[in-house]
Short mmCIF file of C-alpha atoms in Angstrom, two decimals:
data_model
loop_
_atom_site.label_atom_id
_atom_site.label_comp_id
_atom_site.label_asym_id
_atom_site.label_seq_id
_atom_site.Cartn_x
_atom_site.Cartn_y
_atom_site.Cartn_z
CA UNK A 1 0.00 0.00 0.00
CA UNK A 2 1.54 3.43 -0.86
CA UNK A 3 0.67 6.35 1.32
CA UNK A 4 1.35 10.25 1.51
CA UNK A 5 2.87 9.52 5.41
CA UNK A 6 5.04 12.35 6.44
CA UNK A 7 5.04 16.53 5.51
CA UNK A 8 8.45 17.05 4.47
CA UNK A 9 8.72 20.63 2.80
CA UNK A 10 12.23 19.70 1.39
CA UNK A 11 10.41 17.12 -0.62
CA UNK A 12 7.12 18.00 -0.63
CA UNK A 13 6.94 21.24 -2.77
CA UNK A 14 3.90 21.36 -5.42
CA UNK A 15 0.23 20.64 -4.91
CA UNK A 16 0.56 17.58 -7.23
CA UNK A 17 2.34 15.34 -5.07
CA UNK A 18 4.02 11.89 -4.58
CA UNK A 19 3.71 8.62 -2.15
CA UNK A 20 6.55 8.63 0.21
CA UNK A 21 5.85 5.60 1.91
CA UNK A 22 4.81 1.92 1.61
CA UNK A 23 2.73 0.56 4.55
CA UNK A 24 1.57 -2.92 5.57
CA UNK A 25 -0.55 -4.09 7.83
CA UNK A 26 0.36 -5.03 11.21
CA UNK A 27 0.03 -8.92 12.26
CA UNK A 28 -3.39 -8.99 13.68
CA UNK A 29 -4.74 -5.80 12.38
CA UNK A 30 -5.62 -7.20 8.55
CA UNK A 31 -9.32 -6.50 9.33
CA UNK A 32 -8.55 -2.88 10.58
CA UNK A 33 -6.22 -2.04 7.56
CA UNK A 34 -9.06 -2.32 5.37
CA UNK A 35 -11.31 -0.44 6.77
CA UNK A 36 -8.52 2.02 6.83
CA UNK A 37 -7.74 1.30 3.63
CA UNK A 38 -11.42 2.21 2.45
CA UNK A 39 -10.98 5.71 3.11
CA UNK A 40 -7.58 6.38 0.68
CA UNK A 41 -8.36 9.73 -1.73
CA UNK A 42 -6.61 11.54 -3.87
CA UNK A 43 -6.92 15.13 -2.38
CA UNK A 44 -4.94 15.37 1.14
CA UNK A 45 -5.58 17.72 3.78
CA UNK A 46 -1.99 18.70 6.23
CA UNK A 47 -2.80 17.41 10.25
CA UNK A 48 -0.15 19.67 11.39
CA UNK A 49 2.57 22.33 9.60
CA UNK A 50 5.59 23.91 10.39
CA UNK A 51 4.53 27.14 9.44
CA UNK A 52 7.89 28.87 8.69
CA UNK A 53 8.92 26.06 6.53
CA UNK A 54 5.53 24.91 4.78
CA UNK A 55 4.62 25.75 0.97
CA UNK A 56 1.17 23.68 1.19
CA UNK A 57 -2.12 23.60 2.85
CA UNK A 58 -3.30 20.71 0.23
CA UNK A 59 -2.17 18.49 -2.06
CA UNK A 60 -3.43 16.13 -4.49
CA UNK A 61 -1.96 12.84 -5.94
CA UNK A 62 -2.21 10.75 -9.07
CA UNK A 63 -3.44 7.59 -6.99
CA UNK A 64 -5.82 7.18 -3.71
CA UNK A 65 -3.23 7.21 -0.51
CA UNK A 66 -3.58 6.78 3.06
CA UNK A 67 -1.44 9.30 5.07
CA UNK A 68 -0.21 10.90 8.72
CA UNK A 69 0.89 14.00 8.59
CA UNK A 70 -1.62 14.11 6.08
CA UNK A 71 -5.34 12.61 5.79
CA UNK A 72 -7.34 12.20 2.93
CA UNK A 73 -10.41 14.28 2.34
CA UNK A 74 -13.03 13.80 0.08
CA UNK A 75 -15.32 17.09 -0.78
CA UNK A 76 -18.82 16.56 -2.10
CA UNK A 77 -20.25 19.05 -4.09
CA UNK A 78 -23.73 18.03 -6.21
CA UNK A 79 -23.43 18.42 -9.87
CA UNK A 80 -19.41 18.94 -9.74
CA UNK A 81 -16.82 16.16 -11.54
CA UNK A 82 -15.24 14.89 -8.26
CA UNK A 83 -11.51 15.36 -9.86
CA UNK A 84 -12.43 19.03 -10.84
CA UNK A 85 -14.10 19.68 -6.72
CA UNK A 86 -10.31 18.09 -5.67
CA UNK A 87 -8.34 20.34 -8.31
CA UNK A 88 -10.96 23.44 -7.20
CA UNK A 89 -10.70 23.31 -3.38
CA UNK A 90 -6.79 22.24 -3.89
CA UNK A 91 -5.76 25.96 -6.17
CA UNK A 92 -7.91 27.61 -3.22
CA UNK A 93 -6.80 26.39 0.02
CA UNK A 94 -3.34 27.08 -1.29
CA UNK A 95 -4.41 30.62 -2.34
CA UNK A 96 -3.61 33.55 -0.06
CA UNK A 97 -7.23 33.30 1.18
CA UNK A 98 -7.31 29.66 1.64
CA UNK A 99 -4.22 29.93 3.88
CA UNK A 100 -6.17 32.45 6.31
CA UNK A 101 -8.86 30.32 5.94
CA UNK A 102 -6.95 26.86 7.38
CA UNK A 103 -4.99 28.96 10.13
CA UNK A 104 -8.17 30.21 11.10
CA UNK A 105 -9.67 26.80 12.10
CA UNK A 106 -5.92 25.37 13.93
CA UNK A 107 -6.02 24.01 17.30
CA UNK A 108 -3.77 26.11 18.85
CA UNK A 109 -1.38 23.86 20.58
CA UNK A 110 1.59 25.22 19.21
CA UNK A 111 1.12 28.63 17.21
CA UNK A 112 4.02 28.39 15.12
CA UNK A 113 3.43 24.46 15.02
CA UNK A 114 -0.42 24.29 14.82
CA UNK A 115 -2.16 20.71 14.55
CA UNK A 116 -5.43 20.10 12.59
CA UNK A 117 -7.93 17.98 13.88
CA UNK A 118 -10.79 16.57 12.38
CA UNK A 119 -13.03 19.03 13.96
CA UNK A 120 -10.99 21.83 12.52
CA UNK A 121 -11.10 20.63 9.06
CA UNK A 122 -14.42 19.66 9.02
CA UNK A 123 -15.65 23.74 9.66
CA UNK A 124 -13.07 24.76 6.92
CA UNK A 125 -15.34 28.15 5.26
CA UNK A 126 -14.61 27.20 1.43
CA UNK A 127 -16.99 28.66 -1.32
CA UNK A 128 -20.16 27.16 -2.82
CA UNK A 129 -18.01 25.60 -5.57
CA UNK A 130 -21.62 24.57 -7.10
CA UNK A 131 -23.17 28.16 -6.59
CA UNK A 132 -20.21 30.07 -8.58
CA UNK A 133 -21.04 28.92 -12.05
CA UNK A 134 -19.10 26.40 -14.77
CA UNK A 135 -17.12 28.76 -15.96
CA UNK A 136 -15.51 30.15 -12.43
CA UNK A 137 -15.07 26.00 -11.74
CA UNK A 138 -13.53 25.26 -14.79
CA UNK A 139 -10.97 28.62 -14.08
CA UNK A 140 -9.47 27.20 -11.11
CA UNK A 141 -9.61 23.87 -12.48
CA UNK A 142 -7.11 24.99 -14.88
CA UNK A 143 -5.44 27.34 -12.81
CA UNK A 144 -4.69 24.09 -10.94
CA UNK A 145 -3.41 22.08 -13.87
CA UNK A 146 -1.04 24.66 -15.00
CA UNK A 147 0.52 25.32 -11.67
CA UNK A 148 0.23 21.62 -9.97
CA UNK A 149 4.29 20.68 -10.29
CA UNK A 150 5.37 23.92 -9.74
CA UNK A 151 7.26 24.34 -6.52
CA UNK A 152 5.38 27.00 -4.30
CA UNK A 153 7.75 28.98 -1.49
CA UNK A 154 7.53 28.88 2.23
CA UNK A 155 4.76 30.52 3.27
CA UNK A 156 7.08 33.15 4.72
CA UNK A 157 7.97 34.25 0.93
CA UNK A 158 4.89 33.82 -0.09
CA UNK A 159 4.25 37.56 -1.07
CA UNK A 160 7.20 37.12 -3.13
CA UNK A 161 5.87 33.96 -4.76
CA UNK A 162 5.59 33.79 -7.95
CA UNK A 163 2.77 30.97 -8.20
CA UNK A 164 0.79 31.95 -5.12
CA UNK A 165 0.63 35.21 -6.78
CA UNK A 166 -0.88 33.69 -9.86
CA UNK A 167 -2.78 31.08 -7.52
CA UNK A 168 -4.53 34.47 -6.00
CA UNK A 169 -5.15 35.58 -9.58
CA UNK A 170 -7.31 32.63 -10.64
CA UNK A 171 -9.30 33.00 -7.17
CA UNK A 172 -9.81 36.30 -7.27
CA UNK A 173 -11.19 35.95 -11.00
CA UNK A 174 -13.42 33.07 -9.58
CA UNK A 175 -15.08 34.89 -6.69
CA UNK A 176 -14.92 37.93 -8.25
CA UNK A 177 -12.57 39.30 -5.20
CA UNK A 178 -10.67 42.33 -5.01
CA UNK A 179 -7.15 41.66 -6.04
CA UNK A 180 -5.41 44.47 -4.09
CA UNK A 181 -7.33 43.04 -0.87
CA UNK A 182 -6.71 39.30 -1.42
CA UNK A 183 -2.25 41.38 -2.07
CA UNK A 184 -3.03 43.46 1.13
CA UNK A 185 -3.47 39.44 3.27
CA UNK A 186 -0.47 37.79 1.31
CA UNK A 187 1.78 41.02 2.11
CA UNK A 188 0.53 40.49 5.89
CA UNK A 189 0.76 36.45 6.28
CA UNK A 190 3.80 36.43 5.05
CA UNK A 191 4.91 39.23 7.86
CA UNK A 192 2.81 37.36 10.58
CA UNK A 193 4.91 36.42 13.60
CA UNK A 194 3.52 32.73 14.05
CA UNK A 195 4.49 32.23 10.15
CA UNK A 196 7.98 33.62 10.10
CA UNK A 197 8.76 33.30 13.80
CA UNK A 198 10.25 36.29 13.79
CA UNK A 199 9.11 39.79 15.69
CA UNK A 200 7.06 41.70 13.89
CA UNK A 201 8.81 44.74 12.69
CA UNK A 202 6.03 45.94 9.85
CA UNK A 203 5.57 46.16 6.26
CA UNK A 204 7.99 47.25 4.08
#
């Protein structure tokens, strides 16, 4: 069985990821396993990040994984392709907006170090993907397949990112957001203390 286990930013660096891992069931636990098994996906949602060293709040994968660090979600939107929800809710949650959005819901056990539980990720805020019309979904949708294997920064360059920038673009295009607000929360994540661990000293 391959699985998405740990959240290694080194490795880890586009929203189109890669199995790191092989598991096997334990002796005994064959029954358990596949159960476990049964709820592999292809979209992956982090438990915890480092945040002065993570590029990604989702990820997706060519093949249905099991994972640790990450665990596999599966969005359900009526009357939306279930590859083109993953590739939707994947280019936003990675956005500047969907970052605010997931370090809204952490458990704060750690600031800099937050963990995700399945509470937290279960009151994620994420648009009406089926409300915003076919041609909005099919935007980020491609927005997603032409920036999936490129590597995204840290999220403490992430104003200076080149593919978050372009990430915010599609969104903004999508929702019909303000681009200068969706620039004014990049500029100030990527200054945020619990990001960059780091005093704050301002924008430049």
């Amino acid at each position: 069985m391959l699985a998405l286990w740990d959240h290694k930013t080194d490795i880890t660096q586009s929203m189109l990821a890669r199995p790191d891992t092989h598991i096997a069931p334990k002796q005994g636990k064959q029954k358990a396993a596949v159960r476990l098994w049964g709820q592999r996906g292809t979209m992956l949602l982090p438990t915890r990040a480092r945040l002065n060293t993570v590029r990604m709040l989702s990820v997706r994968t060519t093949i249905s994984v099991l994972g640790s660090a990450w665990i596999p979600c599966h969005p359900q939107v009526d009357g939306i392709d279930n590859i083109m929800q993953e590739k939707n809710f994947c280019a936003y949650l990675n956005s500047s907006i969907g970052v605010l959005t997931m370090l809204g819901n952490r458990s704060i056990t750690e600031i800099s170090y937050p963990r995700f539980s399945m509470d937290d990720l279960r009151k994620l805020v994420v648009p009406d993907f089926a409300a915003i019309g076919e041609s909005a979904v099919q935007r980020l949708a491609l927005a997603y397949d032409a920036l999936c294997e490129r590597v995204l920064l840290p999220l403490p360059q992430m104003d200076a990112d080149p593919v978050r920038r372009e990430l915010d673009a599609a969104v903004c295009a999508a929702l019909d957001i303000d681009p200068e607000r969706v620039a004014t929360i990049r500029r100030h994540l990527a200054a945020e203390p619990s990001i960059t661990g780091k005093r704050y000293n301002g924008l430049s």
